[in-house]
mmJSON file of the N, C-alpha and C atoms, coordinates in Angstrom:
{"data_MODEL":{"atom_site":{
"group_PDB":["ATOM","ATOM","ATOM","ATOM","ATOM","ATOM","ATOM","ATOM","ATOM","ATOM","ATOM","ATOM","ATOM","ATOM","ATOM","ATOM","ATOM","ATOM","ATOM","ATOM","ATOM","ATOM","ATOM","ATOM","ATOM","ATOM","ATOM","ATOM","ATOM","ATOM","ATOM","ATOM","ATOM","ATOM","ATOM","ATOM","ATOM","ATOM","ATOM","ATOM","ATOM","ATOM","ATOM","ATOM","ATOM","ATOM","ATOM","ATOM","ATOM","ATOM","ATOM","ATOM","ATOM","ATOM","ATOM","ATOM","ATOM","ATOM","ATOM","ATOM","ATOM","ATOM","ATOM","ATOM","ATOM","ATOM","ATOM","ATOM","ATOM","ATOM","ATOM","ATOM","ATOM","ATOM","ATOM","ATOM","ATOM","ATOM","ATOM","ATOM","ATOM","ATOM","ATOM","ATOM","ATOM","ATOM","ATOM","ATOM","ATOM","ATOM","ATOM","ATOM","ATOM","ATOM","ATOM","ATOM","ATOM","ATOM","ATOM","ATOM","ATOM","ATOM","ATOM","ATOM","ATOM","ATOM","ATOM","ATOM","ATOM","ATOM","ATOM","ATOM","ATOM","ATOM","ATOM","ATOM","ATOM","ATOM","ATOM","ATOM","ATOM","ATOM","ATOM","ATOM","ATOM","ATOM","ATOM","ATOM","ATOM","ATOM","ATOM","ATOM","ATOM","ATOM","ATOM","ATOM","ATOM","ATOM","ATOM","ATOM","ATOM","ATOM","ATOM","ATOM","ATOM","ATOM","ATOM","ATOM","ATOM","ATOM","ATOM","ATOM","ATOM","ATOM","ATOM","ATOM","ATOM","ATOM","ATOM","ATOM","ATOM","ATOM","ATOM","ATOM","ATOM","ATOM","ATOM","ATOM","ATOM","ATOM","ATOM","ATOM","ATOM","ATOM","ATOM","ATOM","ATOM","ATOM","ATOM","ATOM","ATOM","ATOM","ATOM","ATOM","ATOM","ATOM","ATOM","ATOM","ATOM","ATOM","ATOM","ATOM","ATOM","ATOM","ATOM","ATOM","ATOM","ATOM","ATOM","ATOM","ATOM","ATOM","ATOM","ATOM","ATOM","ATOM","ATOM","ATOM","ATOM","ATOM"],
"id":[1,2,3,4,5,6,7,8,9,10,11,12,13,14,15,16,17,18,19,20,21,22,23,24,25,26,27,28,29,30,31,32,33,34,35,36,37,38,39,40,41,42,43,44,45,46,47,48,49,50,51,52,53,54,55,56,57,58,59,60,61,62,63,64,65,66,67,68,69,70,71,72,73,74,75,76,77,78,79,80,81,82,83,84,85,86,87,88,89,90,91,92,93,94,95,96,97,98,99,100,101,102,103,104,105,106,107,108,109,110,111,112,113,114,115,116,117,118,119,120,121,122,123,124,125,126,127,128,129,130,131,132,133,134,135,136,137,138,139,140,141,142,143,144,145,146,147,148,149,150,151,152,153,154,155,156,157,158,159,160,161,162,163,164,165,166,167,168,169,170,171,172,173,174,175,176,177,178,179,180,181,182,183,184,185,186,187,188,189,190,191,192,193,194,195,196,197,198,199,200,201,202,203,204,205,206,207,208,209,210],
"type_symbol":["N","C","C","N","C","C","N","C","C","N","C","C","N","C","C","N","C","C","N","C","C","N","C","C","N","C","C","N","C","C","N","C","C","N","C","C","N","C","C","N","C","C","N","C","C","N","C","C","N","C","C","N","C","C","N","C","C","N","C","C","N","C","C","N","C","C","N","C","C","N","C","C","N","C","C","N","C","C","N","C","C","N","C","C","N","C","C","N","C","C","N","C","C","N","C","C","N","C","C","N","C","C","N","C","C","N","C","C","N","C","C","N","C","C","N","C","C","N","C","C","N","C","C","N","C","C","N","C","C","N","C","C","N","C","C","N","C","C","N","C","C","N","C","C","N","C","C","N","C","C","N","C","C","N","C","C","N","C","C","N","C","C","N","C","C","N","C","C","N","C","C","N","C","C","N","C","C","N","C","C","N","C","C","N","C","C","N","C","C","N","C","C","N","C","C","N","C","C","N","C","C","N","C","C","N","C","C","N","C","C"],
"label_atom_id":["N","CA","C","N","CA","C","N","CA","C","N","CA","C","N","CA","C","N","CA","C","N","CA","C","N","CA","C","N","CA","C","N","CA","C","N","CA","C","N","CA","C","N","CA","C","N","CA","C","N","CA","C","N","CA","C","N","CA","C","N","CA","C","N","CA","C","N","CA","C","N","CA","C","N","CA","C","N","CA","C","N","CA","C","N","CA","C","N","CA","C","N","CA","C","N","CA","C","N","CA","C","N","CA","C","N","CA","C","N","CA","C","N","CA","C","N","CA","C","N","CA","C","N","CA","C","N","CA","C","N","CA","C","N","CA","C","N","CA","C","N","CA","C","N","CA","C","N","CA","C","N","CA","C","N","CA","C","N","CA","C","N","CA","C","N","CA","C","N","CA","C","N","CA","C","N","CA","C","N","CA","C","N","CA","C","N","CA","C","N","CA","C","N","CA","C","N","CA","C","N","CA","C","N","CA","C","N","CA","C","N","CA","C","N","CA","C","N","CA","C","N","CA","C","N","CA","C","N","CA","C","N","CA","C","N","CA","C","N","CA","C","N","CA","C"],
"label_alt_id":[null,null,null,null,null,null,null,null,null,null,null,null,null,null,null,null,null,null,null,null,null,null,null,null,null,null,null,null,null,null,null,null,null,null,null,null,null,null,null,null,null,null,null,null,null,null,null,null,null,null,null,null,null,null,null,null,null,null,null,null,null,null,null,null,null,null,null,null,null,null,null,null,null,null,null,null,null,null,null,null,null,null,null,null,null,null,null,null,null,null,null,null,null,null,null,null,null,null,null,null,null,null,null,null,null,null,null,null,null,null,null,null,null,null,null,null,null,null,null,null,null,null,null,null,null,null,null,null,null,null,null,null,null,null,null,null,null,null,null,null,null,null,null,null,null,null,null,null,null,null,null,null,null,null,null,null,null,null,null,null,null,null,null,null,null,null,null,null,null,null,null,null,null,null,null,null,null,null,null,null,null,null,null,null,null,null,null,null,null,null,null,null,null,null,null,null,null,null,null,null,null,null,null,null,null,null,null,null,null,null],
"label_comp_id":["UNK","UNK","UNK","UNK","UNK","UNK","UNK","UNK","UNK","UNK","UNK","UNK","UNK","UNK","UNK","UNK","UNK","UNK","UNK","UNK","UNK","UNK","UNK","UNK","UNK","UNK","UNK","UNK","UNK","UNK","UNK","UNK","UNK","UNK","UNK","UNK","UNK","UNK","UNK","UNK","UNK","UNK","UNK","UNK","UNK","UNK","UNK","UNK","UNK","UNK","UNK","UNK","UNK","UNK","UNK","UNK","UNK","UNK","UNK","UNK","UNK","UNK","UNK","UNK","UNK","UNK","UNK","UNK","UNK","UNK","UNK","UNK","UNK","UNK","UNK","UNK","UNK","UNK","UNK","UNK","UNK","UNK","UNK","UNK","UNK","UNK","UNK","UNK","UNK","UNK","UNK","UNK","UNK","UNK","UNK","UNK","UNK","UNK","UNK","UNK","UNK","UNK","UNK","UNK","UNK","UNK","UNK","UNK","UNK","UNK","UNK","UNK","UNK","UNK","UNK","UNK","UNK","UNK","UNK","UNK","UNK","UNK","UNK","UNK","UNK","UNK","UNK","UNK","UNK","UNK","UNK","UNK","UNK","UNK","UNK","UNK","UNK","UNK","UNK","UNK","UNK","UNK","UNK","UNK","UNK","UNK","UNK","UNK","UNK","UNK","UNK","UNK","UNK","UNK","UNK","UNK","UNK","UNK","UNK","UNK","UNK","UNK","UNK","UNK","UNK","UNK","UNK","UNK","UNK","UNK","UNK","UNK","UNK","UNK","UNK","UNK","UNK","UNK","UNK","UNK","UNK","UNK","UNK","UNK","UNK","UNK","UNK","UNK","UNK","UNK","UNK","UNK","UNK","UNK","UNK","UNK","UNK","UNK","UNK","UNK","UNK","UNK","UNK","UNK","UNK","UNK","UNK","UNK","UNK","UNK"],
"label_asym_id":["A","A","A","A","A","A","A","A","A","A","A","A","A","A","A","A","A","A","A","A","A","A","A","A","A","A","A","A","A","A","A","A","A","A","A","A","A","A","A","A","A","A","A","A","A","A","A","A","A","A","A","A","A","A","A","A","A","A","A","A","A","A","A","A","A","A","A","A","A","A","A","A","A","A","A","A","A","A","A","A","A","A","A","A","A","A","A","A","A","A","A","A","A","A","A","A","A","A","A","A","A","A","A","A","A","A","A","A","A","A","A","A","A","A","A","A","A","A","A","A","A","A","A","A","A","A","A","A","A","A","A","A","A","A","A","A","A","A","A","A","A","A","A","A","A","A","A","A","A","A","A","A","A","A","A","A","A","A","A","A","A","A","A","A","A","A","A","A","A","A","A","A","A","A","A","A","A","A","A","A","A","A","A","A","A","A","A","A","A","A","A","A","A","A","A","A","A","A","A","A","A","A","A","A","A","A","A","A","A","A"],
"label_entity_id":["1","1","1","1","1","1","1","1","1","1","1","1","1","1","1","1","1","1","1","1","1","1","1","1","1","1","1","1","1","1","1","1","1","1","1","1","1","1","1","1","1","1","1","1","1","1","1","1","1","1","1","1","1","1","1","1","1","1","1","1","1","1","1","1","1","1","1","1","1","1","1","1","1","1","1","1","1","1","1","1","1","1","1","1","1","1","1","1","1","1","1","1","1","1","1","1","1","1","1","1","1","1","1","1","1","1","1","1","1","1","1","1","1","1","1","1","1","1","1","1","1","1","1","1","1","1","1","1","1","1","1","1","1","1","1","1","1","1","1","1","1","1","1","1","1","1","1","1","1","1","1","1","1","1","1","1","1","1","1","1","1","1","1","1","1","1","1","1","1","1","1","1","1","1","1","1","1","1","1","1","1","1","1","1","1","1","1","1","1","1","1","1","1","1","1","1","1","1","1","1","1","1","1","1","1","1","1","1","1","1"],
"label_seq_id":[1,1,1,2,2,2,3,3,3,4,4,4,5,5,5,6,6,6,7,7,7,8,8,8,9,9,9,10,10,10,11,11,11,12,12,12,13,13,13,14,14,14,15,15,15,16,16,16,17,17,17,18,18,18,19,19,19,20,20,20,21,21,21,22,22,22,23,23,23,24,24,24,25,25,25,26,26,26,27,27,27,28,28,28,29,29,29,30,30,30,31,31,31,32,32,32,33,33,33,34,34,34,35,35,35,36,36,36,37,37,37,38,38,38,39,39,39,40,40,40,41,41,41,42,42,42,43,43,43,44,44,44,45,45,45,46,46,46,47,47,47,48,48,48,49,49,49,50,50,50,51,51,51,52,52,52,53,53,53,54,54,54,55,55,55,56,56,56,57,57,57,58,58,58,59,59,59,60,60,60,61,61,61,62,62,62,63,63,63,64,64,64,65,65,65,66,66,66,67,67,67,68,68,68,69,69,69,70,70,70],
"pdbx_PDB_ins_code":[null,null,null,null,null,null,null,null,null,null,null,null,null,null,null,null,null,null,null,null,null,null,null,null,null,null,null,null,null,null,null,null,null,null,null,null,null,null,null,null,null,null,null,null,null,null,null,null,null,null,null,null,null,null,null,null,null,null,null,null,null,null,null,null,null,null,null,null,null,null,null,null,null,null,null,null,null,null,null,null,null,null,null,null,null,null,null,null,null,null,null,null,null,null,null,null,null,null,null,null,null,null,null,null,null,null,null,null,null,null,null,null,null,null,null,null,null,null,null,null,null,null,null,null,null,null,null,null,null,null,null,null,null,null,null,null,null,null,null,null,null,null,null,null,null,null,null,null,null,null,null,null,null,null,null,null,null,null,null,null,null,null,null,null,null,null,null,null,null,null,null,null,null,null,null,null,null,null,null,null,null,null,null,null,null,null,null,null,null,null,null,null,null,null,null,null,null,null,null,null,null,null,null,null,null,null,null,null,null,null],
"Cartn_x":[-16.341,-15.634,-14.306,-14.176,-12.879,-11.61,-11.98,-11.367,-10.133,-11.485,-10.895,-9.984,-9.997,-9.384,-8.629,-8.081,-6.938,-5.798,-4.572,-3.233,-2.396,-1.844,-1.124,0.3,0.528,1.385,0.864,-0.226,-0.972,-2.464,-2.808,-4.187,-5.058,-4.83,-5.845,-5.999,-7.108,-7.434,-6.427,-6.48,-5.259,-5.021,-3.463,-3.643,-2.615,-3.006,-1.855,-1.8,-2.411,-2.022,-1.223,-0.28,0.807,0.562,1.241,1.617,2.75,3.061,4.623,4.14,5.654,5.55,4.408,5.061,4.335,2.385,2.094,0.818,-0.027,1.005,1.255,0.275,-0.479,-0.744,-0.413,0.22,0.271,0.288,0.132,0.415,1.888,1.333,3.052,3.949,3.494,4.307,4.601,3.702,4.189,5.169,4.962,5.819,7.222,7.32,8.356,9.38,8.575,9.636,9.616,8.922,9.159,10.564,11.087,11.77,13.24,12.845,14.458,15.128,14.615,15.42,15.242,14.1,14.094,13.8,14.347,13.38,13.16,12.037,11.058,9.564,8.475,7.379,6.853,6.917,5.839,5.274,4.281,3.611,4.031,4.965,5.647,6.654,7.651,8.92,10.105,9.211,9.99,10.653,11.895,12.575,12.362,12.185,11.971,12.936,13.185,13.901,12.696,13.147,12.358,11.844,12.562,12.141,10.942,10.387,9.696,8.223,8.339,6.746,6.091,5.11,3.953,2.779,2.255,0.833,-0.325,-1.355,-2.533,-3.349,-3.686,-4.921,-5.622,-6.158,-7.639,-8.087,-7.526,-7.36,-7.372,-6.508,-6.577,-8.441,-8.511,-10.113,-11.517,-11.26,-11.883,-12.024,-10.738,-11.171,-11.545,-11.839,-11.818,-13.677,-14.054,-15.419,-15.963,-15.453,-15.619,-15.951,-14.566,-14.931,-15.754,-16.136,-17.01,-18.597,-18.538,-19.771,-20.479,-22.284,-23.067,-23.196],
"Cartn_y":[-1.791,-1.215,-1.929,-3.306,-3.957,-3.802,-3.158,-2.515,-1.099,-0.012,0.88,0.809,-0.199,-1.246,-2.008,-1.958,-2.81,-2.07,-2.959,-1.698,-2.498,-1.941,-1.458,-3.434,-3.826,-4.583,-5.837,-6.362,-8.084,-7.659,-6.821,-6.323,-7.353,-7.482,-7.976,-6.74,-6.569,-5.58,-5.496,-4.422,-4.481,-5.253,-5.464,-6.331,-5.496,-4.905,-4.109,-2.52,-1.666,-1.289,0.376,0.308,1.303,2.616,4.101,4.434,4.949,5.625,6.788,8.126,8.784,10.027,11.028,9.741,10.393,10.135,9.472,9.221,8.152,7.016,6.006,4.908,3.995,3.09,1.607,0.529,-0.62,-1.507,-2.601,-3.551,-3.307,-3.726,-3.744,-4.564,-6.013,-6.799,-7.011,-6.629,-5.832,-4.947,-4.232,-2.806,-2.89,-3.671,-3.841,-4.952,-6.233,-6.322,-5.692,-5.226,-4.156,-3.323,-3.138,-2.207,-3.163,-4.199,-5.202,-5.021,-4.384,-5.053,-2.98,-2.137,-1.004,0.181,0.965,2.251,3.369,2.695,3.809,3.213,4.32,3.944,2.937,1.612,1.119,1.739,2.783,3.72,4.606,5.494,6.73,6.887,6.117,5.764,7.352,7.356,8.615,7.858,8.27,7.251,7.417,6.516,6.976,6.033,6.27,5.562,4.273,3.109,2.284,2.647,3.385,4.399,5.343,5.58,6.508,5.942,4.349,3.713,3.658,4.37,4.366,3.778,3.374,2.566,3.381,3.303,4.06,3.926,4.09,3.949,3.909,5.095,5.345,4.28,3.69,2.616,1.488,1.315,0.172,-0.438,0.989,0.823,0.983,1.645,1.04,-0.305,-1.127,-2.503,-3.519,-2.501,-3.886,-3.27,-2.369,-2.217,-2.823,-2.543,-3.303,-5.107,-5.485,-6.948,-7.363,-6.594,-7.182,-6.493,-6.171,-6.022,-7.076,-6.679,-7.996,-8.451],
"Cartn_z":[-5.682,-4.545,-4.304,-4.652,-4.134,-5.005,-6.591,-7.108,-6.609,-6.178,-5.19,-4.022,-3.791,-2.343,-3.149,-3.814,-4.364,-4.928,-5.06,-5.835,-6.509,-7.391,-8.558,-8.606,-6.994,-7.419,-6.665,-6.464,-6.206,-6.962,-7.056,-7.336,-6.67,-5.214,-4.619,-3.219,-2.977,-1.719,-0.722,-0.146,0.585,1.755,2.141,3.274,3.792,5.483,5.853,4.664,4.682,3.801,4.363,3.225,3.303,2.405,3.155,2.202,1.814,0.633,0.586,0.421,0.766,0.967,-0.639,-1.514,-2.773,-3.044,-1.724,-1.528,-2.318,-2.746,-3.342,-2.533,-2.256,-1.366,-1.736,-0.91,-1.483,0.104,-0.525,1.018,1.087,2.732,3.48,2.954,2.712,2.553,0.425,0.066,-1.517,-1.462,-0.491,-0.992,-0.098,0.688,1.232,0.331,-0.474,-1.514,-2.488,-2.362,-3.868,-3.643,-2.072,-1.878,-1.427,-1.71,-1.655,-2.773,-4.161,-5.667,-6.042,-5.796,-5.996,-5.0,-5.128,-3.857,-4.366,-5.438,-5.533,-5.877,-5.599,-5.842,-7.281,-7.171,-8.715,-9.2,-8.792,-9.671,-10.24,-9.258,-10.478,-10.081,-9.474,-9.785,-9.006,-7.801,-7.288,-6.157,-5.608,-5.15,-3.916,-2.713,-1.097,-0.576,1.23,1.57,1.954,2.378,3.212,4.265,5.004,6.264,6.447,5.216,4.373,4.381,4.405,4.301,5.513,5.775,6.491,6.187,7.985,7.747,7.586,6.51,5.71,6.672,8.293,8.625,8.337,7.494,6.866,6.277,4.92,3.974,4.853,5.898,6.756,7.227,7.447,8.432,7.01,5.918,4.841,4.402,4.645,4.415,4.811,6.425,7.644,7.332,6.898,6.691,5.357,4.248,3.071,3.488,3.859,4.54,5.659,5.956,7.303,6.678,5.715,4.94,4.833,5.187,4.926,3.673],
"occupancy":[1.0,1.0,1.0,1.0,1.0,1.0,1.0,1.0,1.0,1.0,1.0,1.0,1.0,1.0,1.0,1.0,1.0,1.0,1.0,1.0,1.0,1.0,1.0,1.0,1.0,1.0,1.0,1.0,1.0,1.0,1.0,1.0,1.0,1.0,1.0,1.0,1.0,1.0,1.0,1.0,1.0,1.0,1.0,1.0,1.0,1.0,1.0,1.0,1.0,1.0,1.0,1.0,1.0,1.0,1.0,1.0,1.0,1.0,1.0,1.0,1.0,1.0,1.0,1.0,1.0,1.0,1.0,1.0,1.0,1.0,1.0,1.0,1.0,1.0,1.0,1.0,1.0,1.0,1.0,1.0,1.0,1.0,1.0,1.0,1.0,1.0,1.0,1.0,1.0,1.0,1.0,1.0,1.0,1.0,1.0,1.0,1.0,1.0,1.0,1.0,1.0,1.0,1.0,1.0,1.0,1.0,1.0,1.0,1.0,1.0,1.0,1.0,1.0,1.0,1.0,1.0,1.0,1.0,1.0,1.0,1.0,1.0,1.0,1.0,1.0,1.0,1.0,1.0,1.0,1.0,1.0,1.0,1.0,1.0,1.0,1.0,1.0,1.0,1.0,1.0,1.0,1.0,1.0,1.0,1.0,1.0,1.0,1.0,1.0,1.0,1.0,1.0,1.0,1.0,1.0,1.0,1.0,1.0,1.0,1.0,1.0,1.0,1.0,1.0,1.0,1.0,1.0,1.0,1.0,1.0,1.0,1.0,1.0,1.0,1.0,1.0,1.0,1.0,1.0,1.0,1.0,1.0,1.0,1.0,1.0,1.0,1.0,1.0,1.0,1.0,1.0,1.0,1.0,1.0,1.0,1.0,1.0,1.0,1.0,1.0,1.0,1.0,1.0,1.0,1.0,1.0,1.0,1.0,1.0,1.0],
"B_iso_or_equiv":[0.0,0.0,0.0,0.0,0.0,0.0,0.0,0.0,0.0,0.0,0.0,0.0,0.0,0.0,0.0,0.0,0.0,0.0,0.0,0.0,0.0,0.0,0.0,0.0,0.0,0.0,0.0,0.0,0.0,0.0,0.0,0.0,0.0,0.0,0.0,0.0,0.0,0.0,0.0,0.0,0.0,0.0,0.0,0.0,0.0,0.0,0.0,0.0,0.0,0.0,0.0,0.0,0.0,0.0,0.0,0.0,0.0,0.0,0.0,0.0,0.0,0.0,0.0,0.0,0.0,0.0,0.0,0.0,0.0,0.0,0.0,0.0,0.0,0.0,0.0,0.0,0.0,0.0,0.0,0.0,0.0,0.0,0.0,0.0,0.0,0.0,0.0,0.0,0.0,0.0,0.0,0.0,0.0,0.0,0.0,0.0,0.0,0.0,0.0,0.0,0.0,0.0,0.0,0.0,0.0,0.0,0.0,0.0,0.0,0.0,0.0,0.0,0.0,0.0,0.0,0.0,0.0,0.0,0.0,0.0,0.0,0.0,0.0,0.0,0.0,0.0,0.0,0.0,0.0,0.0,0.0,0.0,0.0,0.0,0.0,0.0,0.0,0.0,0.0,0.0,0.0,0.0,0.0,0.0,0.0,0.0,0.0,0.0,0.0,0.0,0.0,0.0,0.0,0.0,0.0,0.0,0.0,0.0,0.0,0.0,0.0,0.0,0.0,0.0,0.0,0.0,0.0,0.0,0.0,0.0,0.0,0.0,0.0,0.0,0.0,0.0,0.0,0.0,0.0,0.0,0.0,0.0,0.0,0.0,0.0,0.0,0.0,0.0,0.0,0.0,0.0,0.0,0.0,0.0,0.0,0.0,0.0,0.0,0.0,0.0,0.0,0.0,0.0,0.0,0.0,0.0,0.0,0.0,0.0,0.0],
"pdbx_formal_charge":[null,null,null,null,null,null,null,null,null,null,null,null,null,null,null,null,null,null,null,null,null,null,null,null,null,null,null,null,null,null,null,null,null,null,null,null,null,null,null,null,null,null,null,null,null,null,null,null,null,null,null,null,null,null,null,null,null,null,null,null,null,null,null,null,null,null,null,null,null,null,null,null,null,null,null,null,null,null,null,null,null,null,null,null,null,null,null,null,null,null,null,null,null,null,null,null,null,null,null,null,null,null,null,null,null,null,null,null,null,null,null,null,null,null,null,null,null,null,null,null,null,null,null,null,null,null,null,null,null,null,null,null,null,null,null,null,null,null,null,null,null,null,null,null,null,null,null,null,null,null,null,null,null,null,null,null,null,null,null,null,null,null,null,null,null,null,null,null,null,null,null,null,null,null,null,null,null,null,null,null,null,null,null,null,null,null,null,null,null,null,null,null,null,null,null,null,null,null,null,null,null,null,null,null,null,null,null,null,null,null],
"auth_seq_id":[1,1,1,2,2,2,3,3,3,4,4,4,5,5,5,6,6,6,7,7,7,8,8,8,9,9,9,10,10,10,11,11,11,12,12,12,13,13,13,14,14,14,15,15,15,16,16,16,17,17,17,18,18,18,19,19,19,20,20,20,21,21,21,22,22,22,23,23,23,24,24,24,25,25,25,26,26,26,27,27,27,28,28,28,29,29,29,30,30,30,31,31,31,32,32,32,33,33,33,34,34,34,35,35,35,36,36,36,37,37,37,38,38,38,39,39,39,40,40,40,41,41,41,42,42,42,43,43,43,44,44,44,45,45,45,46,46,46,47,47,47,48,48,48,49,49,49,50,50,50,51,51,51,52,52,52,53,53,53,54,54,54,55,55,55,56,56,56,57,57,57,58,58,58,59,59,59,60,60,60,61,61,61,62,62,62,63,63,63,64,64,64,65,65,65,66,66,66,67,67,67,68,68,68,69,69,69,70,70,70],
"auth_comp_id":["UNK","UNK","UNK","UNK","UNK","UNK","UNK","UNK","UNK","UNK","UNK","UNK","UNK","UNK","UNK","UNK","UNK","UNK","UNK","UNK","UNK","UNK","UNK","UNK","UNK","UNK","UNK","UNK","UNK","UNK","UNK","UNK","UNK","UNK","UNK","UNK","UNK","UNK","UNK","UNK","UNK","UNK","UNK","UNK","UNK","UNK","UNK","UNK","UNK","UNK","UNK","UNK","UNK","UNK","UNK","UNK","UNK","UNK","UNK","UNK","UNK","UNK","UNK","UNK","UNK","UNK","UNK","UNK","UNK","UNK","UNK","UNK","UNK","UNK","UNK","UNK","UNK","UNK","UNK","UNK","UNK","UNK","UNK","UNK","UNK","UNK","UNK","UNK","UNK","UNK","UNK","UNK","UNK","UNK","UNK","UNK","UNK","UNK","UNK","UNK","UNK","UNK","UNK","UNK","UNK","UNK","UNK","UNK","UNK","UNK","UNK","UNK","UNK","UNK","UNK","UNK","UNK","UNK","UNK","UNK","UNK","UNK","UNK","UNK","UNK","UNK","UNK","UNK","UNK","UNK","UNK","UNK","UNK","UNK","UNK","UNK","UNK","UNK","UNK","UNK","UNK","UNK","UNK","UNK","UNK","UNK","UNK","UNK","UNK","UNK","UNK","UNK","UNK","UNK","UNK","UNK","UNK","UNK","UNK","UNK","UNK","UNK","UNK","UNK","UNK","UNK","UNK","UNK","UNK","UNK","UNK","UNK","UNK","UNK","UNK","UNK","UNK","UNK","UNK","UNK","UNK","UNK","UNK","UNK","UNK","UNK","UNK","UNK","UNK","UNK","UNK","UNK","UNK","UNK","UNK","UNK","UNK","UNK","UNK","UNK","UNK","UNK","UNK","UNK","UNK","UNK","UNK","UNK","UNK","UNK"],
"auth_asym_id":["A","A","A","A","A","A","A","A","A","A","A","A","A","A","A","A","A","A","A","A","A","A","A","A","A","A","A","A","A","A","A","A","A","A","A","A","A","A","A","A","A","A","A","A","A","A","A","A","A","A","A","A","A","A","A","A","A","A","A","A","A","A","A","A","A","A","A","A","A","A","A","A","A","A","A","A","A","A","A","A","A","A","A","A","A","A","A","A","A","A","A","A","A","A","A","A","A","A","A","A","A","A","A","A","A","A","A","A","A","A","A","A","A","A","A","A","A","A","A","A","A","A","A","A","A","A","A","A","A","A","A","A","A","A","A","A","A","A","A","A","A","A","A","A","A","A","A","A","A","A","A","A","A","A","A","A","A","A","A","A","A","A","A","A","A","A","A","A","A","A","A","A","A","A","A","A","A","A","A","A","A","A","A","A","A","A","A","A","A","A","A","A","A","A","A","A","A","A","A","A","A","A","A","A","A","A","A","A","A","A"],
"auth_atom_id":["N","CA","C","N","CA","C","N","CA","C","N","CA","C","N","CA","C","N","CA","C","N","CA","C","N","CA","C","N","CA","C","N","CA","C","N","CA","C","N","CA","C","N","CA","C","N","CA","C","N","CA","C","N","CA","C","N","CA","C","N","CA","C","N","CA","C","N","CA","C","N","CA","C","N","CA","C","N","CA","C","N","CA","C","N","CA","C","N","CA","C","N","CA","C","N","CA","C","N","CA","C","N","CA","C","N","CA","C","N","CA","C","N","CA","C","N","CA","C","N","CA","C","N","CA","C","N","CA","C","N","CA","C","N","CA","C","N","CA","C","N","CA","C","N","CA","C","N","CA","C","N","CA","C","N","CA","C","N","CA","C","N","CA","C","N","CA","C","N","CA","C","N","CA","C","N","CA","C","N","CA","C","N","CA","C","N","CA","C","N","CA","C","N","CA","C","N","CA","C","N","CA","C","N","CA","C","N","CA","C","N","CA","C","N","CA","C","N","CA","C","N","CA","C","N","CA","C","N","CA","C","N","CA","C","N","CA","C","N","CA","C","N","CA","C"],
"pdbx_PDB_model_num":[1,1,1,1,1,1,1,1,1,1,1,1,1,1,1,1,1,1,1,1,1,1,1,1,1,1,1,1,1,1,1,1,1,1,1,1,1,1,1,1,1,1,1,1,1,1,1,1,1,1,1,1,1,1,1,1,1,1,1,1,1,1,1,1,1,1,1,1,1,1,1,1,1,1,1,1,1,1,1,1,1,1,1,1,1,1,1,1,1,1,1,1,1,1,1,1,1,1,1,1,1,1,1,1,1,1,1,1,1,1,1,1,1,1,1,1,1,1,1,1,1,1,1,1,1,1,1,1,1,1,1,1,1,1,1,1,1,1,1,1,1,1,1,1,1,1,1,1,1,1,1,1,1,1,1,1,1,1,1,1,1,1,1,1,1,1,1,1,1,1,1,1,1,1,1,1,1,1,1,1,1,1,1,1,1,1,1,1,1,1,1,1,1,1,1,1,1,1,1,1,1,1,1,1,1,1,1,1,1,1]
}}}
């Protein structure tokens, strides 16, 4: 499962997690440098503004359940 809960640029579960318009998910603080040097998605490279990244609730509240798992 912590696989599923993990992404593409720390590959550790998410912390804060984001997404883009292209339905991309990464942490906030990944994807926000990711977006100092490029602006577009790591995964498939479609370009967004910074303005563009939103917080994943859903994903957010998947991992606060994953981790608080007995």
């Amino acid at each position: 499962m912590a696989k599923v809960l993990s992404r593409a640029i720390c590959h550790e579960v998410f912390a804060d997690a984001c997404v883009l318009p292209c339905g991309h998910d990464f942490c906030q603080v990944c994807i926000e440098q990711a977006f100092d040097t490029e602006h577009s998605c790591p995964t498939c490279q479609t370009r967004h503004r910074r303005s563009e990244i939103r917080p994943n609730r859903s994903t957010r509240r998947l991992v606060e359940i994953f981790q608080n798992r007995p």
